[in-house]
Each structure stands twice: as C-alpha cells, then as structure tokens.
Coordinates of C-alpha atoms and ligand atoms in Angstrom, one line a residue:
M2 CA -216.6 -14.4 -12.4
S3 CA -213.8 -11.9 -13.2
A4 CA -213.2 -8.6 -12.7
Y5 CA -211.9 -8.2 -16.2
H6 CA -213.5 -9.1 -19.7
L7 CA -211.9 -10.6 -23.2
I8 CA -212.3 -6.9 -25.9
I9 CA -214.0 -8.1 -29.2
D10 CA -214.9 -5.8 -31.2
G11 CA -214.8 -2.7 -28.6
K12 CA -217.0 -4.3 -26.2
A13 CA -216.0 -6.0 -22.6
V14 CA -216.5 -10.0 -23.1
G15 CA -217.1 -12.2 -20.3
T16 CA -216.6 -15.8 -20.6
E17 CA -218.6 -19.1 -19.3
E18 CA -215.2 -20.3 -17.9
C19 CA -211.9 -18.7 -16.2
F20 CA -208.9 -19.3 -15.2
P21 CA -206.7 -18.5 -12.2
V22 CA -204.1 -15.9 -12.3
L23 CA -200.9 -16.7 -9.2
N24 CA -198.7 -13.8 -7.7
P25 CA -195.2 -15.5 -8.5
A26 CA -194.2 -14.0 -5.1
T27 CA -196.6 -15.6 -2.9
E28 CA -198.2 -18.7 -4.8
Q29 CA -201.8 -17.6 -4.4
V30 CA -204.4 -17.2 -6.9
F31 CA -205.3 -13.1 -6.6
A32 CA -207.8 -12.7 -9.4
Q33 CA -209.4 -15.3 -12.3
C34 CA -208.6 -14.5 -15.9
P35 CA -211.5 -15.5 -18.5
K36 CA -211.0 -18.1 -20.5
A37 CA -211.5 -17.0 -24.2
T38 CA -213.0 -20.4 -26.3
E39 CA -212.6 -20.4 -30.1
E40 CA -215.4 -18.9 -30.8
H41 CA -214.1 -16.0 -29.4
L42 CA -210.7 -15.6 -31.7
D43 CA -213.4 -16.7 -34.5
Q44 CA -215.8 -13.6 -33.4
A45 CA -212.1 -11.7 -32.6
V46 CA -210.6 -12.5 -36.2
A47 CA -214.0 -11.7 -37.7
A48 CA -214.5 -8.5 -35.8
A49 CA -210.8 -6.9 -36.9
R50 CA -211.2 -8.4 -40.7
R51 CA -214.8 -6.2 -40.6
A52 CA -212.3 -3.7 -39.1
F53 CA -209.4 -3.4 -41.1
P54 CA -211.2 -1.9 -44.6
S55 CA -212.0 1.7 -42.4
W56 CA -208.6 1.2 -40.4
S57 CA -206.9 0.7 -43.0
L58 CA -207.8 3.7 -45.3
T59 CA -207.9 6.7 -42.3
A60 CA -205.4 9.1 -43.0
D61 CA -202.2 8.5 -41.9
S62 CA -201.9 11.6 -39.9
E63 CA -205.6 10.5 -38.0
R64 CA -203.9 7.0 -37.2
S65 CA -200.4 8.9 -36.1
R66 CA -203.0 11.1 -33.3
L67 CA -205.4 8.2 -32.4
I68 CA -201.7 5.9 -31.4
H69 CA -200.4 9.9 -29.5
A70 CA -203.4 9.8 -27.6
V71 CA -203.1 5.6 -26.8
G72 CA -199.4 6.5 -24.9
D73 CA -201.1 9.5 -23.0
A74 CA -203.8 7.9 -21.7
L75 CA -201.3 4.2 -20.3
E76 CA -199.2 7.2 -19.3
A77 CA -202.4 8.5 -17.1
H78 CA -203.0 4.7 -15.8
S79 CA -198.8 4.3 -15.3
D80 CA -199.3 3.5 -11.5
E81 CA -202.6 1.5 -11.5
L82 CA -200.8 -1.0 -14.5
A83 CA -197.7 -0.8 -12.3
K84 CA -199.3 -2.1 -9.5
L85 CA -200.8 -5.9 -11.9
L86 CA -197.8 -5.5 -13.5
T87 CA -196.3 -6.3 -9.8
L88 CA -198.8 -9.0 -8.3
E89 CA -198.9 -11.2 -11.8
Q90 CA -195.2 -10.9 -12.7
G91 CA -193.6 -10.3 -9.9
K92 CA -191.3 -7.5 -10.4
P93 CA -190.7 -4.7 -8.2
M94 CA -192.0 -1.3 -8.9
G95 CA -188.8 0.2 -8.8
G96 CA -186.3 -2.5 -8.7
F97 CA -182.4 -2.4 -9.2
A98 CA -181.9 0.5 -11.3
G99 CA -185.3 1.5 -11.2
L100 CA -185.7 -1.3 -13.7
G101 CA -188.7 -2.9 -12.4
A102 CA -192.5 -1.7 -13.4
G103 CA -192.1 1.9 -13.4
F104 CA -189.6 1.0 -15.9
E105 CA -191.7 -1.3 -18.4
M106 CA -194.1 1.5 -18.2
G107 CA -192.2 3.8 -19.6
G108 CA -191.2 2.2 -22.3
V109 CA -194.8 1.7 -22.8
V110 CA -195.6 5.2 -22.8
A111 CA -191.4 6.0 -25.0
W112 CA -192.6 3.4 -27.3
C113 CA -196.3 4.1 -28.2
H114 CA -195.2 7.6 -28.9
A115 CA -192.2 7.6 -30.5
T116 CA -194.0 4.6 -33.1
A117 CA -196.7 7.3 -33.7
D118 CA -194.5 9.4 -35.2
L119 CA -192.5 7.1 -37.7
E120 CA -193.7 7.7 -41.5
L121 CA -193.3 5.3 -43.9
P122 CA -193.6 7.8 -47.4
V123 CA -194.2 7.1 -50.7
E124 CA -190.8 6.2 -52.7
V125 CA -190.4 7.1 -56.0
I126 CA -187.8 4.9 -58.5
Q127 CA -188.3 6.3 -61.4
D128 CA -190.1 9.3 -62.8
N129 CA -189.3 10.4 -66.2
D130 CA -190.6 10.8 -69.8
E131 CA -191.2 7.0 -69.8
A132 CA -192.8 5.7 -66.7
R133 CA -192.6 7.0 -62.7
I134 CA -192.1 4.0 -60.9
E135 CA -193.5 4.4 -57.1
V136 CA -193.3 2.0 -53.9
H137 CA -196.0 1.8 -51.5
R138 CA -196.4 -0.1 -48.1
K139 CA -199.5 -1.6 -47.5
P140 CA -200.9 -2.8 -44.3
L141 CA -201.2 -7.1 -43.7
G142 CA -204.4 -6.9 -42.9
V143 CA -205.5 -9.2 -39.5
V144 CA -202.1 -9.6 -37.3
G145 CA -202.2 -11.8 -34.1
S146 CA -200.0 -10.8 -31.7
I147 CA -198.8 -13.7 -28.8
T148 CA -197.2 -11.9 -26.1
P149 CA -194.7 -13.3 -23.0
W150 CA -194.3 -13.1 -19.6
N151 CA -191.4 -11.7 -19.3
F152 CA -192.5 -7.7 -20.1
P153 CA -196.3 -8.5 -20.9
L154 CA -197.4 -5.2 -21.7
L155 CA -193.8 -3.7 -23.2
I156 CA -194.0 -6.7 -25.7
A157 CA -197.6 -6.1 -26.4
I158 CA -196.7 -2.7 -27.6
W159 CA -193.8 -3.4 -29.1
H160 CA -196.5 -5.7 -31.6
I161 CA -199.4 -4.0 -32.0
I162 CA -198.6 -0.4 -32.5
P163 CA -196.2 -0.7 -35.1
A164 CA -199.2 -2.9 -36.7
L165 CA -201.7 -0.5 -36.0
R166 CA -199.6 2.6 -37.0
S167 CA -199.2 1.1 -40.2
G168 CA -202.6 0.3 -40.7
N169 CA -203.4 -3.2 -39.7
T170 CA -205.7 -4.7 -37.2
V171 CA -204.8 -6.8 -34.4
I172 CA -206.0 -9.7 -32.1
L173 CA -203.6 -10.2 -29.0
K174 CA -203.4 -13.3 -26.9
P175 CA -201.3 -12.5 -24.0
S176 CA -199.2 -15.7 -21.8
E177 CA -201.6 -17.6 -19.5
Y178 CA -198.7 -16.3 -16.3
T179 CA -199.8 -12.7 -17.0
P180 CA -202.6 -12.0 -18.8
L181 CA -204.3 -9.0 -16.6
T182 CA -202.4 -5.4 -17.1
T183 CA -203.0 -6.6 -21.0
L184 CA -206.7 -6.8 -20.3
R185 CA -206.8 -4.0 -18.5
A186 CA -205.3 -2.2 -20.8
A187 CA -206.8 -3.3 -23.8
Q188 CA -209.8 -1.6 -22.3
I189 CA -208.1 1.8 -21.9
I190 CA -207.2 1.2 -25.7
N191 CA -210.7 1.1 -26.6
E192 CA -212.1 3.9 -25.4
I193 CA -209.4 5.3 -28.1
L194 CA -209.6 3.4 -30.9
P195 CA -212.8 2.6 -32.8
P196 CA -214.4 -0.9 -32.2
G197 CA -212.5 -4.1 -34.2
V198 CA -209.5 -2.5 -34.6
F199 CA -208.0 -3.7 -31.5
N200 CA -209.1 -7.2 -29.3
V201 CA -207.9 -9.0 -26.9
I202 CA -208.6 -12.8 -25.5
A203 CA -206.9 -14.6 -22.6
G204 CA -206.5 -18.4 -23.1
D205 CA -204.5 -21.1 -21.1
G206 CA -203.5 -23.9 -23.6
S207 CA -204.7 -23.7 -27.4
L208 CA -205.4 -20.6 -28.4
G209 CA -201.8 -19.7 -29.5
A210 CA -201.8 -22.8 -32.2
A211 CA -205.6 -21.7 -33.1
M212 CA -203.8 -18.2 -34.0
S213 CA -201.4 -20.0 -36.1
T214 CA -203.4 -21.9 -38.2
H215 CA -206.6 -19.2 -38.6
P216 CA -207.0 -18.8 -42.4
D217 CA -208.0 -14.9 -41.9
I218 CA -205.3 -13.8 -39.9
N219 CA -202.5 -12.8 -42.4
K220 CA -199.8 -12.4 -39.8
I221 CA -198.2 -13.7 -36.3
V222 CA -196.1 -11.5 -34.0
F223 CA -194.4 -14.1 -31.3
T224 CA -192.2 -13.5 -28.3
G225 CA -190.8 -16.5 -26.6
S226 CA -189.3 -19.7 -27.4
T227 CA -187.5 -21.1 -30.5
P228 CA -189.3 -24.6 -29.9
T229 CA -192.4 -23.4 -30.6
G230 CA -191.9 -20.3 -32.8
K231 CA -190.6 -23.3 -34.8
K232 CA -194.0 -24.7 -34.9
I233 CA -195.6 -21.0 -35.5
M234 CA -193.0 -21.0 -38.9
A235 CA -194.8 -24.6 -39.5
S236 CA -198.6 -23.8 -39.3
A237 CA -198.7 -20.5 -40.7
A238 CA -197.7 -22.3 -43.7
G239 CA -201.6 -22.8 -44.6
N240 CA -202.2 -19.5 -46.0
L241 CA -198.3 -18.0 -46.2
K242 CA -198.9 -16.0 -42.6
R243 CA -196.3 -13.3 -42.6
L244 CA -194.3 -13.7 -39.5
T245 CA -192.4 -11.5 -36.7
L246 CA -190.7 -14.1 -34.5
E247 CA -188.2 -12.6 -31.6
L248 CA -187.1 -16.2 -29.7
G249 CA -184.5 -16.8 -27.2
G250 CA -181.5 -15.4 -26.7
N251 CA -177.6 -16.8 -25.0
D252 CA -176.1 -13.7 -25.5
A253 CA -172.4 -14.0 -24.6
A254 CA -170.3 -10.4 -23.6
I255 CA -165.9 -11.0 -24.3
V256 CA -164.5 -8.5 -21.9
L257 CA -160.9 -7.4 -23.2
P258 CA -158.0 -7.2 -20.7
D259 CA -158.0 -3.4 -21.0
T260 CA -161.4 -3.0 -19.8
D261 CA -161.4 -0.8 -16.1
V262 CA -163.0 -3.0 -14.1
Q263 CA -165.1 -1.2 -11.8
A264 CA -166.7 1.3 -14.1
A265 CA -168.1 -2.5 -16.1
A266 CA -168.5 -4.6 -13.9
P267 CA -171.7 -2.7 -12.6
K268 CA -172.7 -1.8 -15.8
I269 CA -172.7 -5.7 -17.0
F270 CA -174.5 -7.2 -13.6
A271 CA -177.0 -4.5 -14.1
T272 CA -177.5 -6.1 -18.1
A273 CA -177.3 -9.5 -16.7
M274 CA -179.8 -9.3 -14.1
I275 CA -182.1 -7.1 -16.0
N276 CA -186.0 -8.3 -15.1
N277 CA -185.0 -10.8 -12.7
G278 CA -182.5 -12.4 -15.8
Q279 CA -185.4 -13.1 -17.8
T280 CA -185.0 -11.1 -20.5
C281 CA -184.4 -12.0 -24.6
A282 CA -181.3 -10.3 -24.8
A283 CA -179.7 -10.2 -21.2
L284 CA -176.3 -10.7 -20.7
K285 CA -176.0 -14.6 -20.4
R286 CA -172.6 -15.7 -21.1
L287 CA -169.7 -13.8 -19.8
Y288 CA -166.2 -14.4 -21.8
V289 CA -163.2 -12.7 -19.3
H290 CA -160.0 -12.1 -20.1
E291 CA -157.0 -14.2 -17.5
D292 CA -155.7 -11.3 -16.8
I293 CA -158.5 -9.8 -15.6
Y294 CA -161.0 -12.5 -14.8
E295 CA -160.8 -12.9 -10.8
D296 CA -161.1 -9.3 -10.3
M297 CA -164.2 -9.6 -12.7
C298 CA -165.9 -12.2 -10.8
Q299 CA -165.2 -10.5 -7.0
A300 CA -166.8 -7.3 -8.5
L301 CA -169.8 -9.1 -9.6
A302 CA -170.1 -11.1 -6.1
A303 CA -169.6 -8.2 -4.6
I304 CA -172.7 -6.2 -6.2
A305 CA -175.0 -9.7 -6.1
N306 CA -174.1 -10.4 -2.4
S307 CA -175.5 -6.9 -1.7
V308 CA -178.9 -6.9 -3.7
T309 CA -182.2 -8.1 -2.0
T310 CA -184.6 -10.6 -3.5
G311 CA -188.5 -10.8 -2.3
D312 CA -191.9 -9.5 -3.2
G313 CA -192.1 -7.0 -5.2
S314 CA -195.1 -4.9 -3.3
G315 CA -191.8 -4.4 -0.5
D316 CA -188.4 -2.2 -1.5
V317 CA -186.4 -5.1 -2.6
D318 CA -184.2 -4.9 -5.7
F319 CA -185.1 -8.3 -7.3
G320 CA -188.8 -9.8 -7.6
P321 CA -188.9 -14.0 -7.9
I322 CA -189.0 -16.2 -11.1
Q323 CA -192.3 -15.3 -12.8
N324 CA -193.7 -18.8 -13.3
K325 CA -192.5 -22.3 -11.4
A326 CA -191.3 -24.1 -14.8
Q327 CA -189.0 -21.4 -14.8
Y328 CA -187.9 -21.7 -11.5
D329 CA -187.2 -24.9 -11.7
K330 CA -185.3 -25.1 -14.9
V331 CA -183.3 -22.3 -12.9
C332 CA -182.9 -24.4 -10.0
A333 CA -181.8 -27.5 -12.1
L334 CA -178.8 -25.3 -14.5
A335 CA -177.5 -24.2 -11.0
A336 CA -177.7 -27.8 -9.4
E337 CA -176.0 -29.0 -12.3
A338 CA -173.6 -26.3 -12.5
K339 CA -172.7 -27.6 -8.9
A340 CA -172.7 -30.8 -9.5
S341 CA -169.6 -30.0 -12.2
G342 CA -167.5 -28.8 -9.6
A343 CA -168.3 -25.1 -10.8
R344 CA -167.2 -22.0 -8.5
F345 CA -170.7 -20.6 -6.6
L346 CA -169.6 -17.0 -5.9
S347 CA -173.0 -16.0 -4.3
G348 CA -176.7 -17.5 -4.5
G349 CA -177.1 -21.3 -6.0
E350 CA -180.1 -22.3 -4.0
P351 CA -183.3 -21.3 -4.3
T352 CA -184.4 -19.6 -1.2
E353 CA -187.0 -21.5 1.5
G354 CA -190.5 -20.9 2.0
V355 CA -193.1 -19.9 -0.7
G356 CA -192.3 -17.7 -4.0
Y357 CA -190.4 -18.8 -6.5
F358 CA -187.4 -16.9 -5.5
F359 CA -183.8 -17.7 -6.3
P360 CA -180.6 -15.3 -5.4
V361 CA -178.4 -13.5 -7.5
T362 CA -176.7 -16.2 -8.6
I363 CA -172.4 -15.9 -10.1
V364 CA -170.9 -19.2 -11.3
A365 CA -167.5 -18.6 -12.3
D366 CA -164.7 -21.5 -13.6
I367 CA -167.2 -23.4 -15.1
A368 CA -167.2 -25.4 -18.8
D369 CA -168.4 -24.1 -21.8
D370 CA -170.5 -27.6 -21.7
T371 CA -172.6 -27.1 -18.8
R372 CA -175.9 -26.8 -19.6
L373 CA -175.7 -23.7 -18.0
V374 CA -173.9 -22.1 -20.2
R375 CA -175.3 -24.1 -23.6
E376 CA -179.0 -22.7 -23.2
E377 CA -181.1 -20.1 -21.8
P378 CA -181.8 -19.7 -18.4
F379 CA -183.8 -16.7 -18.1
G380 CA -183.5 -16.2 -14.9
P381 CA -180.6 -14.6 -12.2
I382 CA -177.7 -16.5 -12.7
L383 CA -175.1 -15.3 -15.0
P384 CA -171.6 -17.9 -15.6
V385 CA -168.6 -16.3 -16.0
L386 CA -165.7 -18.2 -18.2
K387 CA -162.0 -17.7 -18.9
F388 CA -159.6 -17.2 -22.2
S389 CA -156.3 -16.3 -22.6
D390 CA -156.8 -16.1 -26.6
V391 CA -159.7 -13.5 -28.2
E392 CA -160.3 -15.6 -30.9
D393 CA -160.8 -18.3 -29.1
A394 CA -163.5 -15.8 -27.1
L395 CA -164.9 -15.4 -30.3
R396 CA -165.5 -19.2 -31.4
R397 CA -166.7 -19.9 -28.3
A398 CA -169.1 -16.6 -28.3
N399 CA -170.8 -17.9 -31.4
D400 CA -171.0 -21.4 -30.6
S401 CA -174.8 -21.0 -30.3
A402 CA -177.5 -21.4 -31.8
N403 CA -179.2 -18.2 -30.9
G404 CA -177.9 -15.2 -32.4
L405 CA -180.0 -11.9 -30.8
G406 CA -177.5 -10.1 -28.9
G407 CA -174.1 -10.0 -28.0
S408 CA -170.9 -7.2 -26.9
V409 CA -167.1 -6.5 -26.5
W410 CA -165.2 -4.2 -23.7
S411 CA -163.1 -2.7 -23.3
S412 CA -160.9 0.9 -23.1
D413 CA -160.3 0.7 -27.1
V414 CA -163.8 1.5 -28.5
E415 CA -162.3 0.7 -32.0
R416 CA -160.7 -2.9 -31.7
A417 CA -164.2 -3.6 -29.5
T418 CA -166.3 -2.4 -32.2
A419 CA -164.1 -4.5 -34.9
L420 CA -164.6 -7.7 -33.0
A421 CA -168.0 -7.0 -32.0
S422 CA -168.7 -6.4 -35.9
R423 CA -168.0 -10.4 -35.3
L424 CA -170.3 -11.5 -33.0
E425 CA -173.0 -13.4 -35.2
C426 CA -176.0 -11.8 -33.6
G427 CA -178.1 -9.3 -34.7
T428 CA -177.4 -6.3 -32.0
A429 CA -173.9 -6.2 -31.0
W430 CA -173.1 -3.8 -28.9
V431 CA -169.5 -1.9 -27.4
N432 CA -169.1 -1.7 -23.6
N433 CA -173.0 -1.8 -23.0
H434 CA -175.9 -4.8 -23.1
A435 CA -179.3 -5.0 -24.0
M436 CA -180.1 -1.6 -24.7
I437 CA -182.7 -0.8 -26.6
Q438 CA -184.6 2.3 -28.6
P439 CA -187.7 2.5 -30.2
D440 CA -185.8 3.9 -33.3
A441 CA -183.0 1.1 -33.8
P442 CA -183.8 -2.2 -34.9
F443 CA -183.9 -4.8 -33.1
G444 CA -184.1 -8.9 -34.1
G445 CA -182.4 -12.1 -34.2
V446 CA -180.5 -14.3 -36.5
K447 CA -179.4 -17.6 -36.6
E448 CA -182.7 -19.6 -34.5
S449 CA -183.1 -16.3 -32.3
G450 CA -185.7 -14.9 -34.9
I451 CA -187.0 -13.9 -37.6
G452 CA -187.2 -10.1 -38.5
V453 CA -186.7 -7.3 -36.4
E454 CA -188.7 -4.6 -34.5
F455 CA -188.6 -0.9 -33.8
G456 CA -188.2 2.2 -36.0
R457 CA -188.8 2.7 -39.3
Y458 CA -187.1 -1.2 -40.2
G459 CA -189.7 -2.6 -37.2
L460 CA -193.0 -1.2 -39.1
E461 CA -191.9 -2.0 -42.7
E462 CA -192.7 -6.0 -40.9
Y463 CA -196.3 -5.4 -41.2
T464 CA -196.6 -4.3 -44.7
S465 CA -196.1 -5.8 -48.2
I466 CA -194.6 -3.4 -50.7
Q467 CA -196.8 -2.8 -53.6
T468 CA -195.1 -1.3 -57.2
L469 CA -197.3 1.3 -59.0
Q470 CA -195.5 1.4 -62.6
I471 CA -197.6 4.5 -64.2
S472 CA -196.8 4.6 -68.0
K473 CA -195.5 8.2 -69.9
A474 CA -195.4 7.0 -73.1
Ligands
NDP525 P1 -193.6 -20.4 -25.0 O1 -192.4 -19.9 -25.9 O2 -193.6 -21.8 -25.2 O3 -195.1 -19.6 -25.4 C1 -196.4 -19.8 -24.6 C2 -196.7 -19.2 -25.9 O4 -197.1 -20.1 -26.7 C3 -198.8 -19.5 -25.4 O5 -199.0 -18.2 -25.6 C4 -198.8 -20.5 -25.9 O6 -200.9 -20.2 -26.1 C5 -198.3 -20.1 -27.5 N1 -198.1 -21.1 -28.5 C6 -197.5 -22.6 -27.4 N2 -198.1 -23.5 -28.7 C7 -198.4 -22.6 -30.1 C8 -198.7 -23.0 -31.1 N3 -198.2 -23.6 -31.8 N4 -198.9 -22.2 -32.0 C9 -198.2 -21.3 -31.5 N5 -198.5 -20.3 -30.1 C10 -198.1 -21.3 -29.1 O7 -193.0 -19.7 -23.4 P2 -192.9 -20.3 -21.9 O8 -193.4 -19.3 -20.9 O9 -193.3 -21.9 -21.9 O10 -191.5 -20.3 -22.2 C11 -190.4 -21.3 -22.5 C12 -189.3 -20.6 -22.8 O11 -189.3 -19.2 -23.3 C13 -188.4 -19.7 -21.6 O12 -187.8 -20.5 -20.8 C14 -187.5 -19.0 -22.4 O13 -186.1 -19.0 -22.3 C15 -188.1 -18.5 -23.6 N6 -188.9 -17.3 -23.8 C16 -188.3 -16.0 -24.0 C17 -189.0 -14.7 -24.0 C18 -188.3 -13.9 -25.0 O14 -188.6 -12.2 -23.9 N7 -187.8 -13.7 -26.0 C19 -190.1 -14.2 -23.5 C20 -190.6 -15.9 -22.7 C21 -189.9 -16.8 -22.6 P3 -201.4 -21.3 -25.8 O15 -201.1 -21.5 -23.7 O16 -202.9 -20.5 -26.6 O17 -200.9 -22.7 -26.3

C-alpha cells in the first residue's frame, strides 16, 4: 500500500503494484509509489480527452484565475513539498547560495503566477474593405508531459501550467526516481481544477514510451536526455504529435583576460554547481584566458574546498547526486580525467559510506577530448580549460553536438556581447549563466532540443494557429 495516489479524472487512484522510492542520501526506501499500468494511462487519456472541450472553451480570464489559485495553493504547501523534495531528490532546503528545495518552491509559485498572466491575443493581419484576416491561437488537445528528477516540481510546472493556461488538458508522468512531490502537488492542484484537466500517473519502465506512441495524445513535452528525446521524436510520428524537447546541455563559458577574477569566480561557481551540477543549463565547460587561468583556478578551488556536501536534511551546501546511475557516471568521468593526467584542485573521489555523495570537484589542465569535457557530467564537477586565442576558444566552445546555453565573461560588456552572440546556443549570457525567468524564452539548438519554454513564445508552443479569413466583398 502507498500513501500516495495516481490522479485520474480528479480522483485519487490506488494501484495493485507499487515501486520503492529511495532517499539518495541514505540509499533507504522511504516510501512506496503507486505503479500505473497502460490501462491507467488509457483511463487518464480518456479523462483528459473528455475534459478538453469544456476546458478549452472556459473563458480565458477564468483559466487565468484558476492558475493563480493553483500558485497560491502550492505556496501554502511550500514547506511540506520542499521537505518531500529533499527526501526524494536529495537537495537541501537552503543550500549553497540559497538554491535548494526552498528555491525550487519559490520558482514553482513564481512561474504559476507569471504564466497565469500571459495572454495570446488575436492578431489582425488585415482589415480593409476586402477582408479581415485574424490569427487565432487554439489549444492542441491532450498534452503528455514527461518530467525528470533534477527539479521534479519546477519542471512539472514549466510543462503543465502553460499547457493548461492555453486550454489544453494534461497527463503527466514524473521520473520514477522522484515521483512523490509531483503526486502530492497533483492532489493539491486537483482541488482547484475541474476533473480530468490535469492527470498524473507514475510508473517505472514503459509508460513514457506508451505515452509517446499514444494516438490520443496530441503533444509531448519532455525534459531529459538527448537519446530519449530522439526516441520520443521517432515514436511521435504516428499521429504527428507536436513536441517540445528540452534535452541535454554541455554549456561552455569563455572568460576573457580583462575579467575581474575575484568578482566573477563566485558567480561562475554558483552557476556551475547549481543543484549539485544536475541542471541542464549549468555551466559545464569553462574556457579561461591564459593570463588569468591560474588565478581563476585557485579562486574556484578556494570556494570548492570551503563548501559542505551531505544529507540534505542537515545544514549543508550540497546534497547527494540524485540516483546511482548518475553517481556512477560522475565517478567514471572523474576517474578517466584523473587517469588522463588532469590536475584536480578539489574533490575527485566519491565520499566513502552510504549515500550517492561526490564532493565538489574542480579539474584543471584537462584535454579537450576527455569525456568529462565532451559529455555532460550532470554532477558537481567542472573542467577548466586554458586558451590563448579568443577565436580558438569560440571554436572549442561551439565544437559540441549540444547547444543549450553559453556565456562570455569580461569587464568589456560590448565585446563580450558580440562574442556571446556567436555562441551556437539557445541562450547566451554575458557575465552570468543559467539565469532564467518566466518571461524570457528558453530552449536549445542543435541536439539540445526543439522548441522553447517560458513567456509568450513558450505559451505559443501549446497552440496551433487558426487563420480566420472573413471576406467583406
Ligand atoms: P532519460 O532522459 O532517459 O529520461 C527518463 C524518462 O524518459 C523516464 O520518465 C522514462 O519513462 C522516459 N522514457 C524512456 N524511454 C522513453 C521513450 N521511448 N519514449 C518516451 N519516454 C521515454 O533520463 P535519465 O534519468 O536516464 O537521465 C539520463 C541523462 O539525461 C542524465 O545523465 C542527464 O545528462 C540528462 N538529464 C537531463 C535533464 C534536463 O534537465 N535536461 C534532466 C535529467 C536528466 P519510463 O520510465 O516510463 O520509461
């Protein structure tokens, strides 16, 4: 038996089978999660399909009001949800620079309210004696959302709120590693929304694929790895599902020689290690000009050697890596970098004992072809690479299949901006990295994804255009 339930058609649904949920700090099972079958998926899709006509025709102002109410309700349950996030995801409540579970809940509430206030007004293309031509935005129908384990609730909100705001109904499947915060939040949200508008199912192995081939789902929004994103794209072809794919990143940052190292290092550290490095748009490859290379390495190492990693239920800067597979990957990338002769300035070895703990690790003098540089580590480990020629740094930064974010750091903002615009990525920052906000579009180019999230551009992704041409002659 589980204390948690699926939510289908506004009702809490128990299941015959459950699967265990681990606390990554203790490796102990702390709860059982209901395990949905494909029958549950079909029931959820049918409920969403039934709810669609009425929800899509609900007045825009009423949908906006209900989504504000969702934001208020989640805020009222912030402490409870944040504690659950710490248990299943591992992140501390406060954490380094205050970017822990409390920060995630702050984002949840902020994104609800900002998205509730977005609008997609009718655009008039022509209005003369001959004709009036209007462009309307129509909801797509039933949206399937597949969410990851790094920011379980924040990313769920990024998927579902714009989908609902624009008149779609939703079925969400959380990661099997972190399903509970989402199930609990779905209960709270369903006290506000009409039945069937927002359904949540959980499972551990085949539901994602069943959703991406389901003939009655009109769109999939997925945040996760590039290989899984490619599989979704292939299986979505059956009914030409619309897609938003927010996939891996291996973001580069270029630090020009006129950068104030002492001022920039803490910001660079925070944006590389945000959420223990388990962030798609974290800074993951740092290219530093040779004139300030050693100073930057030492400044980053000093911060890395001063922070604490431990059980997120205590007063620590960073928690564990969320799951064993990711922990094993970080351990392997660190070991390979060490074997290649790279210089480790902090960390480098997994912490002994229980829990998926890996200390914050800064790696200098590392070759471009090392796996730690080529692949997204998605953990608390940052390679620092040296350059002498800016064009060479730009070429190396762009030499990646990924293109999520990138940044340039300099005291000459104009020069940095010109260089940043030449980075092949969806968001380019100057003197910052990984900064996002609800009204600025965010998404990847190349193999980092398709489409954008946030703001008006993100909202449009949950709609199709209907052109209305009214002849007057
Ligand atoms: P995956 O990218 O493999 O995603 C797992 C999710 O995808 C599960 O919910 C799974 O559902 C679903 N899924 C699997 N196969 C399919 C399919 N064919 N069609 C539809 N859905 C499918 O995540 P991992 O946890 O394995 O993480 C791997 C890497 O992804 C990490 O190392 C990291 O680099 C990256 N990542 C990126 C994130 C980001 O924010 N961009 C977030 C998390 C990870 P089911 O269990 O039902 O199969």
